[in-house]
Coordinates of C-alpha atoms and ligand atoms in Angstrom, one line a residue:
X1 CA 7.9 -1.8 -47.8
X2 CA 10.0 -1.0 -44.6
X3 CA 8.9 -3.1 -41.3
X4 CA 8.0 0.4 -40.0
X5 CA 6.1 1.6 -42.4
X6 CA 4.2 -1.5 -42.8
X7 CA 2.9 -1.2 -39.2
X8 CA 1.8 2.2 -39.7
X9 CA 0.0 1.4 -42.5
X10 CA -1.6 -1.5 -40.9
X11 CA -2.6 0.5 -38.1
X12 CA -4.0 3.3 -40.0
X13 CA -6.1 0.6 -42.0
X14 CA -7.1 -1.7 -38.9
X15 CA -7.6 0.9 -36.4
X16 CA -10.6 -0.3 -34.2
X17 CA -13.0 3.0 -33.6
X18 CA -12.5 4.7 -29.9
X19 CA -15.9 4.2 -29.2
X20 CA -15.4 0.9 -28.2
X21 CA -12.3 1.5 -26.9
X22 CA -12.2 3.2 -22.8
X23 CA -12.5 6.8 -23.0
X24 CA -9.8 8.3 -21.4
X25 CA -7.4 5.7 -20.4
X26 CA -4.9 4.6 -23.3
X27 CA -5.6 1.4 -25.2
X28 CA -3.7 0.2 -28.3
X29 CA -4.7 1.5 -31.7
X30 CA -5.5 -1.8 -32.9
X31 CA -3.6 -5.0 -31.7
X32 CA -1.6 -6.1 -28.5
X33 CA 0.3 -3.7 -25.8
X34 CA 2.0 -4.5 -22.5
X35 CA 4.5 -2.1 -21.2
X36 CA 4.3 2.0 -21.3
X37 CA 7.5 3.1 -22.6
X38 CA 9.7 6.3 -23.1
X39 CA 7.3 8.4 -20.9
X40 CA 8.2 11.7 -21.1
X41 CA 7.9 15.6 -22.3
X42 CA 9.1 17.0 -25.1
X43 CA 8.3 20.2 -26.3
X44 CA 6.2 20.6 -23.8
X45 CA 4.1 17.7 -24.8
X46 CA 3.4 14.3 -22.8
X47 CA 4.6 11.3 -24.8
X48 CA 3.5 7.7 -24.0
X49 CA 4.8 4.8 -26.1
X50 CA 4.6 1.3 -25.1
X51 CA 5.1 -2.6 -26.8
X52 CA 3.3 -2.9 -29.8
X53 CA 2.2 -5.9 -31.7
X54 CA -0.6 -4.2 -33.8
X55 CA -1.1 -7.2 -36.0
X56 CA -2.1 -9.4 -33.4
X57 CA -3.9 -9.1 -29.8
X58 CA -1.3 -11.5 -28.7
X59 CA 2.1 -10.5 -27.9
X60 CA 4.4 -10.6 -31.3
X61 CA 7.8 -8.7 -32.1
X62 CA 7.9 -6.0 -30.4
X63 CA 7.2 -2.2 -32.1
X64 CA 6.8 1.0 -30.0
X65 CA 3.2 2.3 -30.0
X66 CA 2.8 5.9 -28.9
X67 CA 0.4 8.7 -28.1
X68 CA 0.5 11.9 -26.9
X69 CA -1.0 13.7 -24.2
X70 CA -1.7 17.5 -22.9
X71 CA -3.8 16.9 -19.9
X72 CA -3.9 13.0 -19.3
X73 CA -7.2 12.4 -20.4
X74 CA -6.7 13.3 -24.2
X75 CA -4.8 10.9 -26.1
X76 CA -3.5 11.7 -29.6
X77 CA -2.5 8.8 -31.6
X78 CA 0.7 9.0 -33.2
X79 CA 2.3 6.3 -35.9
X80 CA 4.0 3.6 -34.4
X81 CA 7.7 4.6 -33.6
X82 CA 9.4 1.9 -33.8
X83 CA 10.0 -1.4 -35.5
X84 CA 12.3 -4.2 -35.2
X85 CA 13.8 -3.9 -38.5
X86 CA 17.9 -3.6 -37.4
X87 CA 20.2 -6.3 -36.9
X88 CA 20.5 -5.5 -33.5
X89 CA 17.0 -5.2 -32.9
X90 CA 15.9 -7.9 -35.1
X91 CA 13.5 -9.8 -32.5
X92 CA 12.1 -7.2 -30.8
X93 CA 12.4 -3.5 -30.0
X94 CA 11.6 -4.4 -26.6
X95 CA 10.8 -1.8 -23.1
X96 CA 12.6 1.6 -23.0
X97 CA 12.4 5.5 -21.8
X98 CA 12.9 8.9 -22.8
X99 CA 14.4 11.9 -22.4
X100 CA 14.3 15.3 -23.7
X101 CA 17.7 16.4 -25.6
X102 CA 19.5 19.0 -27.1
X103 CA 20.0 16.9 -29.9
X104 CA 15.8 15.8 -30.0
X105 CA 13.8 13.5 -28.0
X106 CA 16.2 10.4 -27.4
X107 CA 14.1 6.9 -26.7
X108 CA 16.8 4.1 -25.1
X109 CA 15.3 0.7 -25.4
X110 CA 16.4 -2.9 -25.3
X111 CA 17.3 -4.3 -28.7
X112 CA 16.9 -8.2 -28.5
X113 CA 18.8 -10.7 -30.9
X114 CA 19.4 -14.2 -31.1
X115 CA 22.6 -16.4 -30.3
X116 CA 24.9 -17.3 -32.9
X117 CA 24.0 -20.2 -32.1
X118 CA 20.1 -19.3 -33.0
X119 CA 19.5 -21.2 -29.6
X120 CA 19.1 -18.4 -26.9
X121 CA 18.2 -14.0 -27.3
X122 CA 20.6 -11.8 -26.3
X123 CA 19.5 -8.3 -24.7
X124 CA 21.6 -4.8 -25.4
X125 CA 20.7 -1.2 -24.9
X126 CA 20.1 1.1 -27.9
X127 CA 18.9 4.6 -28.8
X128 CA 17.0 6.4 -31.5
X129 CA 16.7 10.0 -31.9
X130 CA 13.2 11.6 -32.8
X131 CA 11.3 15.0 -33.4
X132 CA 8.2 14.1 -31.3
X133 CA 6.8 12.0 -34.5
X134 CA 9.8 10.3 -36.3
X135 CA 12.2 8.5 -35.0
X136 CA 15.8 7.7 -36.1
X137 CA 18.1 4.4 -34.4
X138 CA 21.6 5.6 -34.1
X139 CA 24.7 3.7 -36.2
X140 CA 26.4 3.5 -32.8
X141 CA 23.6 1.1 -31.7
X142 CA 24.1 -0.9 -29.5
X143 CA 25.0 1.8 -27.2
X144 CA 25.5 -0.3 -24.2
X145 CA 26.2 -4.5 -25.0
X146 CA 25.7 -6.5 -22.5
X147 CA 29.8 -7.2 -22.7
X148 CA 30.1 -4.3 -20.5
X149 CA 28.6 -6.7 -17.3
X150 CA 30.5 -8.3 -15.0
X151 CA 31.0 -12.1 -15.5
X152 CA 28.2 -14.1 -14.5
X153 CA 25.5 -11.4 -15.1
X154 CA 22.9 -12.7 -17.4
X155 CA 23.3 -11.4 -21.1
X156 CA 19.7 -13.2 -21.4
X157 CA 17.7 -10.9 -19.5
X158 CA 18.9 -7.3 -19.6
X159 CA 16.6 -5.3 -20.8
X160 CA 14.3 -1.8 -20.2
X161 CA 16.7 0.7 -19.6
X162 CA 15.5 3.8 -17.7
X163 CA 17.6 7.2 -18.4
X164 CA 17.9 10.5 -16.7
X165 CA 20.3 13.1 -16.3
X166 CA 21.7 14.6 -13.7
X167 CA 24.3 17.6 -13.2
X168 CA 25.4 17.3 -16.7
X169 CA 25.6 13.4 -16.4
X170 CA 23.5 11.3 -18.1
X171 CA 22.4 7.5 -16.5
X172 CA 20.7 4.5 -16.9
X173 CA 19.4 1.6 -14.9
X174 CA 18.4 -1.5 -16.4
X175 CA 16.8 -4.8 -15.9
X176 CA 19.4 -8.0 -14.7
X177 CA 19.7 -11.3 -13.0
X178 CA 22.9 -12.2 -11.6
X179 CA 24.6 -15.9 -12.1
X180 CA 22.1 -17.1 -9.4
X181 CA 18.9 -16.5 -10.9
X182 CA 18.6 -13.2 -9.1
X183 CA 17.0 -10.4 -9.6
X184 CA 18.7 -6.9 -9.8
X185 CA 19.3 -3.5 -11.4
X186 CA 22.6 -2.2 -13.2
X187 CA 23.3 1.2 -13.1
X188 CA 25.2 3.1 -16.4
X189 CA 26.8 6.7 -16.8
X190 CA 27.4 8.6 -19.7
X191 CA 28.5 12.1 -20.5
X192 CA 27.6 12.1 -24.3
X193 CA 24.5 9.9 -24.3
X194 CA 26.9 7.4 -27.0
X195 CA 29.5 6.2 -24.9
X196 CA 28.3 4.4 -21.2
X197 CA 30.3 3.2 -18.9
X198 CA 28.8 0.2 -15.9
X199 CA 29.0 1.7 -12.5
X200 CA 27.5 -1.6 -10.4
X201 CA 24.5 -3.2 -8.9
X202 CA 22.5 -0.3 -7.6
X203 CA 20.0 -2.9 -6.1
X204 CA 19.7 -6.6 -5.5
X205 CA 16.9 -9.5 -4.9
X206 CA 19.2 -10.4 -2.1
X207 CA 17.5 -13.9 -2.1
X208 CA 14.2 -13.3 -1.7
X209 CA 12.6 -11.0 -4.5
X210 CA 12.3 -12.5 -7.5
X211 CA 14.7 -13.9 -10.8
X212 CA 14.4 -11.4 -12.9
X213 CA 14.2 -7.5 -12.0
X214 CA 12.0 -6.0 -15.0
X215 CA 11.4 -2.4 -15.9
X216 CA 13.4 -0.7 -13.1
X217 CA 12.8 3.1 -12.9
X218 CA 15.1 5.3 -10.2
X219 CA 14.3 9.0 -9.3
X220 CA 14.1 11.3 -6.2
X221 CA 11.2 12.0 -4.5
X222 CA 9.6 14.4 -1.0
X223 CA 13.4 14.0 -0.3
X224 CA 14.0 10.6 -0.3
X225 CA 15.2 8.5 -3.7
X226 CA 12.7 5.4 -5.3
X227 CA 13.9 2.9 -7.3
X228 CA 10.6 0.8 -9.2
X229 CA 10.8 -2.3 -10.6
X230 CA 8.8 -5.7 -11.9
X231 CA 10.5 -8.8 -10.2
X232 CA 9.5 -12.6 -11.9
X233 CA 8.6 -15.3 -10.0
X234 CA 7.9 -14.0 -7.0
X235 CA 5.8 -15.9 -4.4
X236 CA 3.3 -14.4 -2.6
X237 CA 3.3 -13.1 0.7
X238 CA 0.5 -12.3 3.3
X239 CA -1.7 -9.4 1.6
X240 CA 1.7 -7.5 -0.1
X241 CA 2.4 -10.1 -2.8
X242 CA 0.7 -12.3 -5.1
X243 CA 2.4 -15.4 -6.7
X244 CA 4.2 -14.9 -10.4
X245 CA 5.1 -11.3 -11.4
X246 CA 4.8 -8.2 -9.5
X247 CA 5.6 -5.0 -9.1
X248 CA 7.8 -3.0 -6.3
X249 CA 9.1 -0.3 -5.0
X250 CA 11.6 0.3 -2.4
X251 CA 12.3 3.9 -1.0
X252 CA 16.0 4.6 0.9
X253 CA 18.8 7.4 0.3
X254 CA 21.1 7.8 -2.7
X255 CA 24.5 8.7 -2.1
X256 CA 25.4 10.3 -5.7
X257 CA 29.0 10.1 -5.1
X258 CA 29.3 6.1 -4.6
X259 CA 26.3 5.4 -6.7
X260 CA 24.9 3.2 -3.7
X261 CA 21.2 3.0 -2.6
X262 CA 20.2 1.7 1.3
X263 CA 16.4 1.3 1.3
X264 CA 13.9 -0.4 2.9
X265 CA 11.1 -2.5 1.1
X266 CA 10.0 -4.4 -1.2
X267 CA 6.5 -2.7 -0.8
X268 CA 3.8 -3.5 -3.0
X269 CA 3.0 -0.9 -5.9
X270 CA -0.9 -2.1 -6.7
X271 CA -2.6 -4.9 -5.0
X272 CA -5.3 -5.2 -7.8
X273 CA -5.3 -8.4 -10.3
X274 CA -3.8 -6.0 -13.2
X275 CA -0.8 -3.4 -12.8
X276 CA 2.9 -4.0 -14.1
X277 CA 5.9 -2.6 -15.4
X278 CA 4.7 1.0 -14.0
X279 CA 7.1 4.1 -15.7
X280 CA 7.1 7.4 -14.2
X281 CA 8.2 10.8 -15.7
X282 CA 8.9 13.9 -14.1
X283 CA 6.3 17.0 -15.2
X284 CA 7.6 20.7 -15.3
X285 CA 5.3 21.4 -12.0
X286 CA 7.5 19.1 -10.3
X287 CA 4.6 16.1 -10.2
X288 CA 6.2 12.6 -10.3
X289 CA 3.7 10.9 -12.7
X290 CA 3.4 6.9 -12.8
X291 CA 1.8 4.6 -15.3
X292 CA 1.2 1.2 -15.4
X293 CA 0.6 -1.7 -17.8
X294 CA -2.9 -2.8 -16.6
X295 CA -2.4 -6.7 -16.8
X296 CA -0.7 -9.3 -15.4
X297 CA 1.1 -11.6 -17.5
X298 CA -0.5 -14.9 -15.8
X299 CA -3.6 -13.6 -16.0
X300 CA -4.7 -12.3 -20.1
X301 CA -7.6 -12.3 -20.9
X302 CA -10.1 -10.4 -23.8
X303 CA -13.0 -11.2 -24.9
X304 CA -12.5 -13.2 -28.7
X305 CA -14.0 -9.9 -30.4
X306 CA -11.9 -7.7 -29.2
X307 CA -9.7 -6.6 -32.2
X308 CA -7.5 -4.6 -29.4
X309 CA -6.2 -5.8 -26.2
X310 CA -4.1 -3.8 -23.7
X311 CA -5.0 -0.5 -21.0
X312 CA -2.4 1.8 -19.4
X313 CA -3.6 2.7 -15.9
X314 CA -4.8 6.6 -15.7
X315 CA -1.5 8.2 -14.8
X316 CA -1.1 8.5 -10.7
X317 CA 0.4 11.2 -9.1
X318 CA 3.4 9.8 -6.6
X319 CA 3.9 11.4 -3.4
X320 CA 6.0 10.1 -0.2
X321 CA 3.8 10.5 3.7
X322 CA 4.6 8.4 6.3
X323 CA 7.1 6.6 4.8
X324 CA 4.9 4.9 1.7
X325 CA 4.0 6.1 -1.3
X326 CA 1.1 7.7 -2.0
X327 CA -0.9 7.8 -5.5
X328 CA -3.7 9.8 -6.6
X329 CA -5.1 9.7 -10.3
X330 CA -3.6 12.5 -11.8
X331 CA -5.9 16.0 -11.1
X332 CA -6.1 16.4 -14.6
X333 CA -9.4 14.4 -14.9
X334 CA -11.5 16.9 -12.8
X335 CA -11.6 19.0 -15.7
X336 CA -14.2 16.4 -17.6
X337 CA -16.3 15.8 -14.7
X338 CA -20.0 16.2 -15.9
X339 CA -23.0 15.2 -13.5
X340 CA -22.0 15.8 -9.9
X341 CA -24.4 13.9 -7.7
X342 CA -23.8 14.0 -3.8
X343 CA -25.2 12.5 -1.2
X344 CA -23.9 13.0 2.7
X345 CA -25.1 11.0 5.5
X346 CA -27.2 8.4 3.9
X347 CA -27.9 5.1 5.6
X348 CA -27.4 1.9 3.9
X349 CA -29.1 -1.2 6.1
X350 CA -29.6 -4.1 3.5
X351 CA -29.0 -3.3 -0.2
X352 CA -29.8 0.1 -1.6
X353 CA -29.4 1.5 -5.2
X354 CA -28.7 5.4 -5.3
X355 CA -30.2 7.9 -7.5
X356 CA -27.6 9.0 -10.3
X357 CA -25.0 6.7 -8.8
X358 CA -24.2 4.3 -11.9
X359 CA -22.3 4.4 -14.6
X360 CA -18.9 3.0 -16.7
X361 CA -17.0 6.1 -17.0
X362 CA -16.8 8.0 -13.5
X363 CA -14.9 9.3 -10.3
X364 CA -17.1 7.8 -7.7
X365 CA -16.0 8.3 -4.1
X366 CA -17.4 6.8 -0.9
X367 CA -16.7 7.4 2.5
X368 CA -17.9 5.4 5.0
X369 CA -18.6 6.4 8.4
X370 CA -18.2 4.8 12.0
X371 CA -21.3 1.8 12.2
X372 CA -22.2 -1.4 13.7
X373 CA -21.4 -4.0 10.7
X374 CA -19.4 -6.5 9.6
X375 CA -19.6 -6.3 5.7
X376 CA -20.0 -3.8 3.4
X377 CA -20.3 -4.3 -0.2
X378 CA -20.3 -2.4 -3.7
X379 CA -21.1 -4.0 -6.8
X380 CA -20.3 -1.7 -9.4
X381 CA -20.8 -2.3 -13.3
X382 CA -24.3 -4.4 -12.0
X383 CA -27.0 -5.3 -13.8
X384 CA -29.0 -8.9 -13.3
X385 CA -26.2 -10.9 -14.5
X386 CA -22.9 -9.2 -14.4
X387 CA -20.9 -7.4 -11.4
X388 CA -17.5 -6.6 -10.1
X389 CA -17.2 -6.7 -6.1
X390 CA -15.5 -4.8 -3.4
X391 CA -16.0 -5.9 -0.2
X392 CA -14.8 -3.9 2.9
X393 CA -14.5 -6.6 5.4
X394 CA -14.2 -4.3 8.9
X395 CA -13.8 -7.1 11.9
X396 CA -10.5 -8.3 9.0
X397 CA -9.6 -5.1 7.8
X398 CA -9.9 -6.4 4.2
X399 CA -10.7 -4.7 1.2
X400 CA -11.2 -7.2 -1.7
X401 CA -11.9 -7.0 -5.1
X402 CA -13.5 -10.3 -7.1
X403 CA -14.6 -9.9 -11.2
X404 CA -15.9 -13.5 -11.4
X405 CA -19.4 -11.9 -12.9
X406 CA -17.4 -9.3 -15.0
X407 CA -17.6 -10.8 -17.9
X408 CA -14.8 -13.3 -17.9
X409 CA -15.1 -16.6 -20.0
X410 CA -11.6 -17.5 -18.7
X411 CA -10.2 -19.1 -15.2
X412 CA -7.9 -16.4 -14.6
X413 CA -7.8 -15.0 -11.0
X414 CA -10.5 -13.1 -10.0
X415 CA -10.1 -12.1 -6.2
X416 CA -7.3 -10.3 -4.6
X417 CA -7.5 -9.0 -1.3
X418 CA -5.3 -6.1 0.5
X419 CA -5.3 -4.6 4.3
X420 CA -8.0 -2.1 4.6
X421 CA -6.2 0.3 6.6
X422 CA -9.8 0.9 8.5
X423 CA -9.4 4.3 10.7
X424 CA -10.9 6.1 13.6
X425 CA -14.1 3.7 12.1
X426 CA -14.0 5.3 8.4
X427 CA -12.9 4.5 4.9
X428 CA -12.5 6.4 2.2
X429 CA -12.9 4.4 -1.4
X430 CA -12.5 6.3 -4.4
X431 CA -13.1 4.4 -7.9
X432 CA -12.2 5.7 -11.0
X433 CA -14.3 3.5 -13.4
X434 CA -13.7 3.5 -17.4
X435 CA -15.4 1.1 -19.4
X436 CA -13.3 -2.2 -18.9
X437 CA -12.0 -1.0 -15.7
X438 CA -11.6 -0.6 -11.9
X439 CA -8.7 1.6 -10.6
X440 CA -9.8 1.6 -6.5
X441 CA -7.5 4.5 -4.6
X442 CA -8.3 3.2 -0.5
X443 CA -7.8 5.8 2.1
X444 CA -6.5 9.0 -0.2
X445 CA -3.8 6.6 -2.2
X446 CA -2.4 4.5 0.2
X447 CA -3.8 1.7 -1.1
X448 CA -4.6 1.1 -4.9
X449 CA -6.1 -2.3 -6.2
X450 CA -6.3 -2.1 -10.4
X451 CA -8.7 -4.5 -12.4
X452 CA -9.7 -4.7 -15.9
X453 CA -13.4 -6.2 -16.4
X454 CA -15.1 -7.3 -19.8
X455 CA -18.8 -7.0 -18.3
X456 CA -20.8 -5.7 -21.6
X457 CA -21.3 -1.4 -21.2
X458 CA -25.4 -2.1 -20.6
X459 CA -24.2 -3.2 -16.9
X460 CA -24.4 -0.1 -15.4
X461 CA -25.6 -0.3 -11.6
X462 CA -24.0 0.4 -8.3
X463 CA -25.3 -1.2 -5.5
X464 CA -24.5 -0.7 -2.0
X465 CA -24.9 -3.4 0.7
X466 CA -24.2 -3.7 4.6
X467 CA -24.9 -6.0 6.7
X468 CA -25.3 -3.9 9.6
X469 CA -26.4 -0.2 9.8
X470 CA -23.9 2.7 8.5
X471 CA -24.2 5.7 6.7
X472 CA -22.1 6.8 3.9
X473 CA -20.9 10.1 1.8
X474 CA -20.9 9.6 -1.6
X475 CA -19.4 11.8 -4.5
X476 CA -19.8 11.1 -8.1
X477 CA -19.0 12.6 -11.8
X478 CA -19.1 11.0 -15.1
X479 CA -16.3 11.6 -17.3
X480 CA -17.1 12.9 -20.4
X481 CA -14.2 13.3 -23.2
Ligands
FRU1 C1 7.8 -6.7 -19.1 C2 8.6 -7.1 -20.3 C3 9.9 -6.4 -20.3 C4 10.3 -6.5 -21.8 C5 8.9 -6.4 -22.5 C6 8.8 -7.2 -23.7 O1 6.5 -6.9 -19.2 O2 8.8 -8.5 -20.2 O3 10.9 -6.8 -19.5 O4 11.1 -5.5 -22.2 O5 8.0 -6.8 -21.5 O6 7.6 -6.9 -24.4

């Protein structure tokens, strides 16, 4: 039996039931998954796909999982697409795109290999050719070999090309590190999709951002142009960045003509514990849609029953004000909200449980008004042994998330902290909760901090506690699928 088929034939067999899995937010069929991949339309459709190892929930050689989407929330499991079963892509079919093409829906992804001299992996850029379901790797494969670099450039680490076309052109940016164990993004043209030519270094680490720039992604946005990507090794840095891998964004102008980029950044992406190699894809309505592997690498953890292990972020919608950008859970997700429960004006002094406010699949949203206090404190998926913390920290401006009672039997981190962003004496916090996680959008999207928890479902509660007087607004719906 083929390597392909044999995966979809295991998953079909081995597929753990949704009803343990999160409702709306995409998990792997059965198995391991890091990074979304080739996220894009076709036919009108949403696809998702994303590294596979179904026979494990470890990482293994990497397959192309995939799912598709009308609204978001819906996620229709399709086979497994891909399998590393080429001699170019013998050990692993590893992160990619897509586009939509007159010739079918074209996935580009990194087609790893070993060393003649079996020692070292070598990374080149390959594509396959599908009908939304099927998939076919070209015989032109590799389509781009790392030959093509400049001396020096690693041949090691290139890897997740991102394609789009523009005015008849077709490009890609990929993942590098440059002789100095620099991180930075390579930039490739093409007329015919078969045969790329290297146009340069569209972006660089310039010292300071990390050794390796994974999963770049590159696209215009409100005017200005974004380039994404997930730098290694970074070290942390006040509130913006944590030690190890993280990911980036940095907004400037494109000048199409020289292919150059001036920006400002890094900025951070997510300041939660779990968000990487985020993918975005442009929708028909124009919406720039984003979405995130929820891990980090330094910190994996599932709970030994698990049979799956892996959650995509709900997709974000990107937006540019004030020179950040903005993300909001796509608006898709209002059409399952069940249960509305309001409350406006209600004082919390001490520790106070609301009526209808609990839950592990909801859009909860609290706004807190101006009050004398120093702390204030949710603890969401609560019960008497388990709960996941935000604290608001006003006098700091500190917004902090800890999941040390979530259910972990790990010593992975557990706390992260980000800048608040308190104004005119409010803050609005707006949680979209989903079984094994916390996505929290501060002040309308300027601040998002992702976290995956393990608490068991039975832990339900939110509880709200200030250590002063102050009275809230609170807004909540369960999702229901
Ligand atoms: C990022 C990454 C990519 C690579 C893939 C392998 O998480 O390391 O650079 O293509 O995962 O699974």
């Amino acid at each position: 039996m083929d390597i392909l088929e044999k995966a979809r034939q295991y998953e079909d067999i081995n597929r753990v039931s949704e009803k343990v899995r999160p409702l709306f937010h995409v998990t792997p069929p059965v198995g391991w998954v890091n990074d979304p991949n080739g996220f894009s339309v076709y036919q009108g459709k949403v696809h998702l796909f994303y590294q596979y190892h179904p026979y494990s929930t470890g990482w293994g050689p990497m397959h192309w999982g995939h799912q598709v989407t009308e609204d978001f929330v819906r996620w229709h499991e399709c086979p497994a697409a891909l399998a590393p079963d080429k001699s170019y892509d013998s050990e692993g079919c590893f992160s990619g795109s897509g586009i939509e093409t007159d010739e079918g829906h074209v996935l580009v992804y990194t087609g790893v290999t070993k060393e003649k001299d079996g020692k070292g992996n070598i990374q080149n850029q390959c594509i396959a050719i599908g009908d939304g379901i099927n998939y076919k790797k070209i015989p032109a494969n590799p389509v781009i070999s790392g030959d093509m670099l400049p001396e020096g450039f690693s041949r090691e680490d290139f890897r997740d090309p991102k394609i789009w076309k523009e005015d008849g052109i077709y490009y890609i940016v990929a993942g590098n590190r440059d002789g100095n164990r620099e991180g930075q993004v390579v930039l490739f043209a093409s007329e015919d999709l078969y045969n790329w030519n290297y146009k340069g270094v569209l972006a660089h680490s310039r010292g300071n951002v990390g050794s390796m720039w994974e999963c770049p992604d590159f696209f215009g946005l409100d005017g200005k142009h974004v380039l994404i990507c997930s730098p290694q090794d970074m070290e942390a840095k006040g509130y913006e960045f944590h030690s190890g891998n993280n990911s980036v964004y940095y907004l400037g102008n494109y000048d199409k003509e020289s292919m150059t980029f001036s920006s400002t950044g890094p900025f951070a992406l997510d300041y939660g514990l779990d968000f990487y190699a985020p993918q975005t894809t442009l929708m028909p309505d124009g919406r720039r849609i984003m979405v995130a592997w929820m891990q980090s690498w330094d910190s994996i953890f599932a709970p030994a029953s698990h049979k799956w292990h892996g959650i995509m972020t709900f997709p974000r919608e990107l937006d540019i004000e004030n020179n950040r950008l903005i993300q909001r859970p796509a608006r898709e997700l209002e059409n399952y909200y069940t249960n509305k429960v309001i409350y406006k004006d209600e004082v919390v002094e001490g520790s106070r449980y609301f009526d209808g406010i609990c839950g592990r699949a909801m859009d909860l949203a609290v706004e807190i008004n101006p009050g004398t206090f120093h702390e204030f404190i949710i603890d969401l998926a609560r019960n008497e042994k388990y709960y996941t913390r935000i604290v608001f920290n006003k006098d700091k401006d500190i917004i902090e998330t800890d999941r040390t009672f979530s259910g972990m039997v790990r010593d992975v981190a557990c706390i992260r902290r980000a800048r608040a962003g308190y104004k005119d004496g409010t803050i609005k916090l707006r949680f979209i909760m989903d079984y094994n996680s916390v996505e929290l959008f501060v002040n309308n999207g300027e601040t998002v901090l992702s976290t995956v928890i393990y608490t068991p479902l039975e832990a339900q509660g939110v509880l709200f506690t200030c250590d002063g007087r102050i009275t809230v607004n609170i807004e909540k719906y369960d999702i229901v699928v």
